Amino acid sequence: MTLLIFLIVLQEATSRETIKEWMETVQGEEVDIRHLIRPLTLKVSQRLLVGNYLEDPKKFGDDYQYINDGMLCLPINFPGTTLYKACQARIRLEHELEKISTKSKSLVAAGKEPDCLLDYWAEKIVQECKESEKLGVEGPEYAAPRRMAETVVDFLFASQDASTASYTWAVKLLADYPEVLAKVREEQNRVRPGNSEFTAERMESLIYTRAVVMEILRYKPPAMTIPQAAQKTVNVTEKVRIPKGTLIFPSLWAARNHGWTNADCFDPERMMPHRDEMLKNRANFLTFGAGPHYCPGKELAISNLIVFVSLFSVLADWTRRDTPDSDRICYLPTTYPYDCLVTMKKRVDVSSC
């Protein structure tokens, strides 16, 4: 089993359990789906990144939310303010993750089988530290528990917030395009009869579902921009010159309109092999960045969204109520529909959960 499939299996179990809870607790009620999706993606991110090491997942999740709120508040840092609470939460999170990183390295060195990304990273670090010791040199700087903790916090933010936005857009768009949802369900029934478990072969066979996911990521990228610094002077046109060192804010939402056929339309067929507009417009698909700072979690993020779309489409029926604000964009700090008010119920033709 590859690492990616191993992580998908972990995510599948968490998502199945959570979606079943939704069917029991909010079935028939109108809810803004974002408020249900955020705890799900946080739970998935925690499980994939740090496994079962957390002593108090709820407290950890609350502190993460404080950090998220701190990115959206006024820059006033004294006791009682949102920014102050965010800074204190970051200190608590990093302290907790330092202890977890130390424990992970110790257990992996003692022979523990990795069961989360932190363990796999710790396994590699332990090997590198042993090699450094043999050579009589210091181990890598990132092997320090503090540095490991800081990296995990960064990955937690990158994975959780963007995923929450993409999951929310998926629910909205599939409700708005029932013909697309019908095709997703047909493929699920054919590839995963009875809502069976995911395997590497089944993931590869979900061609249309993957096309839907890629179109969601093109049509509604969770980030508006990814700041970059010019490494050299570039003459964009005869009149536009970008000096070396300039901080550039490329618009991902503008890039999605260049080159694509009817770019303002949600059209998953463009991502299918018979059209494959991605091949022609790869340079304009900047959802995961480009160049040496390309997002290392791209394939995991895409696979996670495929799993969610697959499970939710099979396990739930839902409708969305449109409001005057539904087409507005909300920045939290990734992009969301201003509201996504849905009413869900359990699908009756699912033979297995």
mmCIF file of C-alpha atoms in Angstrom:
data_model
loop_
_atom_site.group_PDB
_atom_site.id
_atom_site.type_symbol
_atom_site.label_atom_id
_atom_site.label_comp_id
_atom_site.label_asym_id
_atom_site.label_seq_id
_atom_site.Cartn_x
_atom_site.Cartn_y
_atom_site.Cartn_z
ATOM 1 C CA MET A 1 0.000 0.000 0.000
ATOM 2 C CA THR A 2 1.413 3.373 -1.033
ATOM 3 C CA LEU A 3 1.550 6.229 1.459
ATOM 4 C CA LEU A 4 -1.122 8.126 -0.490
ATOM 5 C CA ILE A 5 -3.577 5.201 -0.434
ATOM 6 C CA PHE A 6 -2.822 4.632 3.261
ATOM 7 C CA LEU A 7 -3.753 8.258 3.995
ATOM 8 C CA ILE A 8 -6.881 7.976 1.828
ATOM 9 C CA VAL A 9 -8.010 4.967 3.863
ATOM 10 C CA LEU A 10 -7.639 7.013 7.058
ATOM 11 C CA GLN A 11 -9.596 9.903 5.566
ATOM 12 C CA GLU A 12 -12.323 7.600 4.261
ATOM 13 C CA ALA A 13 -12.997 6.150 7.713
ATOM 14 C CA THR A 14 -13.231 9.609 9.309
ATOM 15 C CA SER A 15 -15.443 10.997 6.540
ATOM 16 C CA ARG A 16 -17.832 8.032 6.520
ATOM 17 C CA GLU A 17 -18.299 8.280 10.272
ATOM 18 C CA THR A 18 -18.845 12.054 10.191
ATOM 19 C CA ILE A 19 -21.301 12.073 7.277
ATOM 20 C CA LYS A 20 -23.340 9.348 9.017
ATOM 21 C CA GLU A 21 -23.416 11.566 12.119
ATOM 22 C CA TRP A 22 -24.753 14.427 9.975
ATOM 23 C CA MET A 23 -27.570 12.196 8.755
ATOM 24 C CA GLU A 24 -28.518 11.420 12.362
ATOM 25 C CA THR A 25 -28.208 14.906 13.848
ATOM 26 C CA VAL A 26 -29.261 17.417 11.168
ATOM 27 C CA GLN A 27 -31.335 15.365 8.734
ATOM 28 C CA GLY A 28 -34.228 17.469 7.495
ATOM 29 C CA GLU A 29 -32.863 20.681 9.035
ATOM 30 C CA GLU A 30 -31.478 23.595 7.063
ATOM 31 C CA VAL A 31 -27.823 24.215 7.908
ATOM 32 C CA ASP A 32 -24.963 26.229 6.478
ATOM 33 C CA ILE A 33 -22.811 23.290 5.404
ATOM 34 C CA ARG A 34 -19.560 25.187 6.039
ATOM 35 C CA HIS A 35 -20.157 24.943 9.789
ATOM 36 C CA LEU A 36 -20.327 21.141 9.510
ATOM 37 C CA ILE A 37 -17.465 20.788 7.053
ATOM 38 C CA ARG A 38 -14.903 22.740 9.089
ATOM 39 C CA PRO A 39 -14.911 20.255 12.030
ATOM 40 C CA LEU A 40 -14.738 17.390 9.512
ATOM 41 C CA THR A 41 -11.695 18.733 7.674
ATOM 42 C CA LEU A 42 -10.003 19.600 10.969
ATOM 43 C CA LYS A 43 -10.589 16.053 12.200
ATOM 44 C CA VAL A 44 -9.257 14.622 8.926
ATOM 45 C CA SER A 45 -6.189 16.897 8.988
ATOM 46 C CA GLN A 46 -5.422 16.006 12.601
ATOM 47 C CA ARG A 47 -5.733 12.292 11.894
ATOM 48 C CA LEU A 48 -3.567 12.391 8.778
ATOM 49 C CA LEU A 49 -0.897 14.665 10.246
ATOM 50 C CA VAL A 50 -0.542 13.582 13.881
ATOM 51 C CA GLY A 51 -2.543 10.358 14.139
ATOM 52 C CA ASN A 52 -3.778 9.500 17.610
ATOM 53 C CA TYR A 53 -1.144 11.466 19.511
ATOM 54 C CA LEU A 54 -3.414 14.341 20.571
ATOM 55 C CA GLU A 55 -4.483 14.143 24.220
ATOM 56 C CA ASP A 56 -7.395 16.559 23.746
ATOM 57 C CA PRO A 57 -8.424 16.882 20.062
ATOM 58 C CA LYS A 58 -11.264 19.274 20.896
ATOM 59 C CA LYS A 59 -8.997 21.712 22.744
ATOM 60 C CA PHE A 60 -6.487 21.439 19.906
ATOM 61 C CA GLY A 61 -9.253 22.235 17.413
ATOM 62 C CA ASP A 62 -10.444 25.203 19.467
ATOM 63 C CA ASP A 63 -6.924 26.628 19.579
ATOM 64 C CA TYR A 64 -6.620 26.169 15.831
ATOM 65 C CA GLN A 65 -9.822 28.176 15.372
ATOM 66 C CA TYR A 66 -8.367 30.979 17.516
ATOM 67 C CA ILE A 67 -5.382 31.093 15.137
ATOM 68 C CA ASN A 68 -7.686 31.199 12.133
ATOM 69 C CA ASP A 69 -9.686 34.056 13.674
ATOM 70 C CA GLY A 70 -6.440 35.895 14.356
ATOM 71 C CA MET A 71 -5.732 36.118 10.632
ATOM 72 C CA LEU A 72 -8.967 38.028 10.057
ATOM 73 C CA CYS A 73 -8.929 40.519 12.923
ATOM 74 C CA LEU A 74 -7.545 43.983 13.548
ATOM 75 C CA PRO A 75 -3.789 43.910 14.373
ATOM 76 C CA ILE A 76 -4.289 44.869 18.020
ATOM 77 C CA ASN A 77 -2.346 42.604 20.350
ATOM 78 C CA PHE A 78 -3.113 42.979 24.051
ATOM 79 C CA PRO A 79 -4.929 40.664 26.510
ATOM 80 C CA GLY A 80 -8.521 40.004 25.560
ATOM 81 C CA THR A 81 -8.214 40.849 21.849
ATOM 82 C CA THR A 82 -8.700 38.281 19.095
ATOM 83 C CA LEU A 83 -5.083 38.631 17.959
ATOM 84 C CA TYR A 84 -3.787 38.082 21.494
ATOM 85 C CA LYS A 85 -5.892 34.920 21.838
ATOM 86 C CA ALA A 86 -4.561 33.724 18.487
ATOM 87 C CA CYS A 87 -0.928 34.279 19.515
ATOM 88 C CA GLN A 88 -1.458 32.432 22.795
ATOM 89 C CA ALA A 89 -3.195 29.596 20.949
ATOM 90 C CA ARG A 90 -0.252 29.273 18.568
ATOM 91 C CA ILE A 91 2.120 28.990 21.542
ATOM 92 C CA ARG A 92 -0.050 26.245 23.094
ATOM 93 C CA LEU A 93 -0.318 24.367 19.798
ATOM 94 C CA GLU A 94 3.405 24.446 19.139
ATOM 95 C CA HIS A 95 4.145 23.336 22.707
ATOM 96 C CA GLU A 96 1.770 20.386 22.293
ATOM 97 C CA LEU A 97 3.246 19.497 18.910
ATOM 98 C CA GLU A 98 6.791 19.670 20.284
ATOM 99 C CA LYS A 99 5.877 16.975 22.811
ATOM 100 C CA ILE A 100 4.160 14.925 20.105
ATOM 101 C CA SER A 101 7.154 15.233 17.730
ATOM 102 C CA THR A 102 9.531 14.064 20.451
ATOM 103 C CA LYS A 103 7.254 11.123 21.240
ATOM 104 C CA SER A 104 6.872 10.202 17.573
ATOM 105 C CA LYS A 105 10.632 10.140 16.977
ATOM 106 C CA SER A 106 11.152 8.051 20.104
ATOM 107 C CA LEU A 107 8.479 5.496 19.210
ATOM 108 C CA VAL A 108 9.502 5.224 15.566
ATOM 109 C CA ALA A 109 13.139 4.748 16.596
ATOM 110 C CA ALA A 110 11.951 1.919 18.855
ATOM 111 C CA GLY A 111 10.242 0.175 15.934
ATOM 112 C CA LYS A 112 6.723 1.614 15.844
ATOM 113 C CA GLU A 113 4.990 1.290 12.482
ATOM 114 C CA PRO A 114 4.116 4.769 11.154
ATOM 115 C CA ASP A 115 0.394 5.534 11.098
ATOM 116 C CA CYS A 116 0.386 9.257 10.239
ATOM 117 C CA LEU A 117 2.460 11.744 8.270
ATOM 118 C CA LEU A 118 4.354 12.869 11.366
ATOM 119 C CA ASP A 119 5.490 9.281 11.986
ATOM 120 C CA TYR A 120 6.674 8.889 8.392
ATOM 121 C CA TRP A 121 8.585 12.157 8.651
ATOM 122 C CA ALA A 122 9.999 11.166 12.047
ATOM 123 C CA GLU A 123 11.160 7.852 10.549
ATOM 124 C CA LYS A 124 13.080 9.717 7.852
ATOM 125 C CA ILE A 125 14.528 12.156 10.402
ATOM 126 C CA VAL A 126 15.711 9.333 12.654
ATOM 127 C CA GLN A 127 17.528 7.768 9.687
ATOM 128 C CA GLU A 128 19.142 11.064 8.744
ATOM 129 C CA CYS A 129 20.241 11.706 12.337
ATOM 130 C CA LYS A 130 21.873 8.266 12.503
ATOM 131 C CA GLU A 131 23.728 8.928 9.266
ATOM 132 C CA SER A 132 24.864 12.333 10.534
ATOM 133 C CA GLU A 133 26.105 10.757 13.773
ATOM 134 C CA LYS A 134 28.177 8.236 11.801
ATOM 135 C CA LEU A 135 29.733 11.064 9.814
ATOM 136 C CA GLY A 136 30.388 13.079 12.953
ATOM 137 C CA VAL A 137 28.289 16.035 11.843
ATOM 138 C CA GLU A 138 25.219 17.711 13.284
ATOM 139 C CA GLY A 139 21.824 16.403 12.282
ATOM 140 C CA PRO A 140 19.467 18.435 10.082
ATOM 141 C CA GLU A 141 18.101 21.621 11.615
ATOM 142 C CA TYR A 142 14.510 20.539 10.969
ATOM 143 C CA ALA A 143 15.002 17.498 13.212
ATOM 144 C CA ALA A 144 14.550 19.672 16.322
ATOM 145 C CA PRO A 145 11.085 19.135 17.893
ATOM 146 C CA ARG A 146 10.462 22.887 17.796
ATOM 147 C CA ARG A 147 11.059 23.064 14.048
ATOM 148 C CA MET A 148 8.938 19.966 13.501
ATOM 149 C CA ALA A 149 6.108 21.549 15.509
ATOM 150 C CA GLU A 150 6.251 24.770 13.479
ATOM 151 C CA THR A 151 6.124 22.799 10.234
ATOM 152 C CA VAL A 152 3.118 20.730 11.379
ATOM 153 C CA VAL A 153 1.210 23.925 12.279
ATOM 154 C CA ASP A 154 1.924 25.298 8.792
ATOM 155 C CA PHE A 155 0.759 22.086 7.134
ATOM 156 C CA LEU A 156 -2.315 21.959 9.342
ATOM 157 C CA PHE A 157 -3.366 25.415 8.203
ATOM 158 C CA ALA A 158 -2.571 24.717 4.556
ATOM 159 C CA SER A 159 -4.521 21.458 4.520
ATOM 160 C CA GLN A 160 -7.501 22.311 6.703
ATOM 161 C CA ASP A 161 -8.601 25.747 5.560
ATOM 162 C CA ALA A 162 -8.251 25.192 1.822
ATOM 163 C CA SER A 163 -9.995 21.826 2.111
ATOM 164 C CA THR A 164 -12.919 23.357 4.011
ATOM 165 C CA ALA A 165 -13.402 25.884 1.216
ATOM 166 C CA SER A 166 -13.204 23.271 -1.552
ATOM 167 C CA TYR A 167 -15.580 20.859 0.227
ATOM 168 C CA THR A 168 -18.087 23.711 0.647
ATOM 169 C CA TRP A 169 -17.867 24.710 -3.012
ATOM 170 C CA ALA A 170 -18.332 21.043 -3.967
ATOM 171 C CA VAL A 171 -21.587 20.780 -2.019
ATOM 172 C CA LYS A 172 -22.887 24.034 -3.535
ATOM 173 C CA LEU A 173 -21.932 23.259 -7.122
ATOM 174 C CA LEU A 174 -23.252 19.689 -7.074
ATOM 175 C CA ALA A 175 -26.569 20.998 -5.736
ATOM 176 C CA ASP A 176 -26.643 23.654 -8.459
ATOM 177 C CA TYR A 177 -25.749 21.176 -11.241
ATOM 178 C CA PRO A 178 -27.890 18.055 -10.660
ATOM 179 C CA GLU A 179 -26.866 16.595 -14.034
ATOM 180 C CA VAL A 180 -23.239 16.563 -12.840
ATOM 181 C CA LEU A 181 -24.242 14.972 -9.531
ATOM 182 C CA ALA A 182 -26.197 12.282 -11.427
ATOM 183 C CA LYS A 183 -23.085 11.380 -13.460
ATOM 184 C CA VAL A 184 -20.955 11.252 -10.302
ATOM 185 C CA ARG A 185 -23.451 8.870 -8.675
ATOM 186 C CA GLU A 186 -23.604 6.675 -11.783
ATOM 187 C CA GLU A 187 -19.819 6.322 -11.758
ATOM 188 C CA GLN A 188 -19.770 5.624 -8.021
ATOM 189 C CA ASN A 189 -22.335 2.838 -8.409
ATOM 190 C CA ARG A 190 -20.340 1.341 -11.263
ATOM 191 C CA VAL A 191 -16.857 1.613 -9.733
ATOM 192 C CA ARG A 192 -17.762 1.263 -6.034
ATOM 193 C CA PRO A 193 -20.955 -0.854 -6.003
ATOM 194 C CA GLY A 194 -22.715 -0.761 -2.644
ATOM 195 C CA ASN A 195 -20.547 2.203 -1.562
ATOM 196 C CA SER A 196 -17.621 -0.168 -1.157
ATOM 197 C CA GLU A 197 -14.245 0.883 0.198
ATOM 198 C CA PHE A 198 -11.677 2.791 -1.804
ATOM 199 C CA THR A 199 -8.697 1.017 -3.330
ATOM 200 C CA ALA A 200 -5.922 2.230 -5.620
ATOM 201 C CA GLU A 201 -7.676 0.643 -8.606
ATOM 202 C CA ARG A 202 -11.034 2.225 -7.758
ATOM 203 C CA MET A 203 -9.475 5.645 -7.250
ATOM 204 C CA GLU A 204 -7.888 5.420 -10.700
ATOM 205 C CA SER A 205 -11.221 4.377 -12.214
ATOM 206 C CA LEU A 206 -13.142 7.378 -10.825
ATOM 207 C CA ILE A 207 -12.329 9.363 -13.957
ATOM 208 C CA TYR A 208 -15.437 11.555 -14.055
ATOM 209 C CA THR A 209 -15.390 12.231 -10.302
ATOM 210 C CA ARG A 210 -11.773 13.344 -10.592
ATOM 211 C CA ALA A 211 -12.732 15.601 -13.512
ATOM 212 C CA VAL A 212 -15.458 17.178 -11.342
ATOM 213 C CA VAL A 213 -12.957 17.767 -8.540
ATOM 214 C CA MET A 214 -10.385 19.332 -10.855
ATOM 215 C CA GLU A 215 -13.060 21.623 -12.309
ATOM 216 C CA ILE A 216 -14.169 22.671 -8.816
ATOM 217 C CA LEU A 217 -10.561 23.574 -8.030
ATOM 218 C CA ARG A 218 -10.232 25.522 -11.297
ATOM 219 C CA TYR A 219 -13.631 27.218 -11.135
ATOM 220 C CA LYS A 220 -13.455 28.206 -7.455
ATOM 221 C CA PRO A 221 -9.822 28.129 -6.259
ATOM 222 C CA PRO A 222 -9.735 28.385 -2.445
ATOM 223 C CA ALA A 223 -6.963 31.001 -2.468
ATOM 224 C CA MET A 224 -7.167 34.339 -4.275
ATOM 225 C CA THR A 225 -3.421 34.687 -4.667
ATOM 226 C CA ILE A 226 -0.076 33.134 -3.771
ATOM 227 C CA PRO A 227 2.537 35.880 -3.130
ATOM 228 C CA GLN A 228 5.827 35.398 -4.952
ATOM 229 C CA ALA A 229 9.104 37.354 -5.020
ATOM 230 C CA ALA A 230 10.711 37.989 -8.406
ATOM 231 C CA GLN A 231 14.060 36.177 -8.478
ATOM 232 C CA LYS A 232 15.259 38.218 -11.424
ATOM 233 C CA THR A 233 14.173 41.232 -13.442
ATOM 234 C CA VAL A 234 11.455 40.292 -15.941
ATOM 235 C CA ASN A 235 10.179 42.316 -18.902
ATOM 236 C CA VAL A 236 6.542 41.238 -19.176
ATOM 237 C CA THR A 237 5.856 43.571 -22.101
ATOM 238 C CA GLU A 238 7.681 46.503 -23.666
ATOM 239 C CA LYS A 239 6.059 48.806 -21.117
ATOM 240 C CA VAL A 240 5.820 46.519 -18.074
ATOM 241 C CA ARG A 241 9.003 45.650 -16.205
ATOM 242 C CA ILE A 242 9.182 43.765 -12.891
ATOM 243 C CA PRO A 243 12.464 44.464 -11.042
ATOM 244 C CA LYS A 244 14.224 41.706 -9.143
ATOM 245 C CA GLY A 245 12.962 41.421 -5.569
ATOM 246 C CA THR A 246 9.483 42.747 -6.328
ATOM 247 C CA LEU A 247 6.700 41.106 -4.327
ATOM 248 C CA ILE A 248 4.079 39.859 -6.793
ATOM 249 C CA PHE A 249 0.478 38.927 -6.055
ATOM 250 C CA PRO A 250 -0.733 36.899 -9.049
ATOM 251 C CA SER A 251 -4.525 36.512 -9.228
ATOM 252 C CA LEU A 252 -5.467 32.829 -9.300
ATOM 253 C CA TRP A 253 -9.042 33.764 -10.110
ATOM 254 C CA ALA A 254 -7.901 35.782 -13.133
ATOM 255 C CA ALA A 255 -5.657 32.953 -14.343
ATOM 256 C CA ARG A 256 -8.617 30.562 -14.383
ATOM 257 C CA ASN A 257 -10.214 32.694 -17.115
ATOM 258 C CA HIS A 258 -7.295 32.487 -19.554
ATOM 259 C CA GLY A 259 -7.217 29.830 -22.247
ATOM 260 C CA TRP A 260 -10.124 27.709 -21.030
ATOM 261 C CA THR A 261 -13.208 27.228 -23.194
ATOM 262 C CA ASN A 262 -16.130 29.199 -21.721
ATOM 263 C CA ALA A 263 -14.043 29.768 -18.607
ATOM 264 C CA ASP A 264 -16.907 31.292 -16.611
ATOM 265 C CA CYS A 265 -18.925 28.076 -16.920
ATOM 266 C CA PHE A 266 -18.699 25.110 -14.549
ATOM 267 C CA ASP A 267 -17.948 22.300 -16.998
ATOM 268 C CA PRO A 268 -16.282 19.121 -15.651
ATOM 269 C CA GLU A 269 -16.205 17.651 -19.164
ATOM 270 C CA ARG A 270 -13.274 19.982 -19.951
ATOM 271 C CA MET A 271 -11.158 17.859 -17.587
ATOM 272 C CA MET A 272 -12.099 14.533 -19.213
ATOM 273 C CA PRO A 273 -9.500 12.713 -21.361
ATOM 274 C CA HIS A 274 -11.393 13.345 -24.620
ATOM 275 C CA ARG A 275 -11.043 17.118 -24.125
ATOM 276 C CA ASP A 276 -8.300 17.459 -21.530
ATOM 277 C CA GLU A 277 -8.111 21.236 -21.521
ATOM 278 C CA MET A 278 -5.768 20.847 -18.553
ATOM 279 C CA LEU A 279 -3.017 19.715 -20.924
ATOM 280 C CA LYS A 280 -3.396 22.902 -22.977
ATOM 281 C CA ASN A 281 -3.881 25.265 -20.033
ATOM 282 C CA ARG A 282 -1.692 23.772 -17.318
ATOM 283 C CA ALA A 283 0.130 27.099 -16.929
ATOM 284 C CA ASN A 284 -3.187 28.752 -16.037
ATOM 285 C CA PHE A 285 -4.162 26.183 -13.410
ATOM 286 C CA LEU A 286 -2.499 27.834 -10.416
ATOM 287 C CA THR A 287 -4.650 26.508 -7.586
ATOM 288 C CA PHE A 288 -1.617 24.738 -6.123
ATOM 289 C CA GLY A 289 0.937 27.328 -7.186
ATOM 290 C CA ALA A 290 3.770 26.740 -9.633
ATOM 291 C CA GLY A 291 7.532 26.340 -9.801
ATOM 292 C CA PRO A 292 9.743 25.302 -6.857
ATOM 293 C CA HIS A 293 7.061 26.354 -4.342
ATOM 294 C CA TYR A 294 4.398 24.122 -5.879
ATOM 295 C CA CYS A 295 2.164 22.732 -3.129
ATOM 296 C CA PRO A 296 3.616 19.368 -1.986
ATOM 297 C CA GLY A 297 0.188 18.282 -0.781
ATOM 298 C CA LYS A 298 -1.478 18.600 -4.197
ATOM 299 C CA GLU A 299 -2.231 14.923 -4.828
ATOM 300 C CA LEU A 300 -3.371 14.336 -1.244
ATOM 301 C CA ALA A 301 -5.694 17.368 -1.417
ATOM 302 C CA ILE A 302 -7.177 16.198 -4.725
ATOM 303 C CA SER A 303 -7.615 12.645 -3.419
ATOM 304 C CA ASN A 304 -9.261 13.892 -0.221
ATOM 305 C CA LEU A 305 -11.754 15.936 -2.232
ATOM 306 C CA ILE A 306 -12.480 12.935 -4.482
ATOM 307 C CA VAL A 307 -13.193 10.804 -1.404
ATOM 308 C CA PHE A 308 -15.501 13.440 0.101
ATOM 309 C CA VAL A 309 -17.433 14.025 -3.135
ATOM 310 C CA SER A 310 -17.748 10.263 -3.620
ATOM 311 C CA LEU A 311 -19.022 9.541 -0.116
ATOM 312 C CA PHE A 312 -21.297 12.545 0.231
ATOM 313 C CA SER A 313 -22.922 12.016 -3.175
ATOM 314 C CA VAL A 314 -23.683 8.383 -2.346
ATOM 315 C CA LEU A 315 -24.701 8.762 1.303
ATOM 316 C CA ALA A 316 -26.768 11.958 1.119
ATOM 317 C CA ASP A 317 -29.479 13.696 -0.838
ATOM 318 C CA TRP A 318 -29.485 17.463 -0.412
ATOM 319 C CA THR A 319 -31.030 20.635 -1.719
ATOM 320 C CA ARG A 320 -29.686 24.180 -1.444
ATOM 321 C CA ARG A 321 -31.762 27.298 -0.796
ATOM 322 C CA ASP A 322 -30.648 30.286 -2.807
ATOM 323 C CA THR A 323 -30.509 33.709 -1.122
ATOM 324 C CA PRO A 324 -29.535 37.193 -2.343
ATOM 325 C CA ASP A 325 -26.100 36.598 -0.764
ATOM 326 C CA SER A 326 -25.445 33.115 -2.155
ATOM 327 C CA ASP A 327 -23.359 34.319 -5.104
ATOM 328 C CA ARG A 328 -21.205 36.621 -2.988
ATOM 329 C CA ILE A 329 -17.697 35.556 -1.977
ATOM 330 C CA CYS A 330 -16.678 35.330 1.669
ATOM 331 C CA TYR A 331 -12.992 35.469 2.701
ATOM 332 C CA LEU A 332 -12.154 33.417 5.833
ATOM 333 C CA PRO A 333 -9.255 33.797 4.728
ATOM 334 C CA THR A 334 -9.788 31.314 1.880
ATOM 335 C CA THR A 335 -12.764 31.858 -0.423
ATOM 336 C CA TYR A 336 -16.242 30.517 0.353
ATOM 337 C CA PRO A 337 -19.746 31.104 -0.922
ATOM 338 C CA TYR A 338 -21.263 33.690 1.420
ATOM 339 C CA ASP A 339 -23.783 31.058 2.404
ATOM 340 C CA CYS A 340 -24.489 27.451 1.477
ATOM 341 C CA LEU A 341 -27.815 26.632 3.141
ATOM 342 C CA VAL A 342 -28.607 22.976 2.549
ATOM 343 C CA THR A 343 -31.186 20.483 3.757
ATOM 344 C CA MET A 344 -29.927 16.889 3.841
ATOM 345 C CA LYS A 345 -31.418 13.462 4.175
ATOM 346 C CA LYS A 346 -29.986 9.965 3.993
ATOM 347 C CA ARG A 347 -30.191 8.308 0.589
ATOM 348 C CA VAL A 348 -32.442 5.266 0.644
ATOM 349 C CA ASP A 349 -30.775 3.329 -2.187
ATOM 350 C CA VAL A 350 -27.402 2.862 -0.481
ATOM 351 C CA SER A 351 -26.904 -0.829 0.290
ATOM 352 C CA SER A 352 -23.816 -0.339 2.409
ATOM 353 C CA CYS A 353 -22.374 2.426 4.572
#
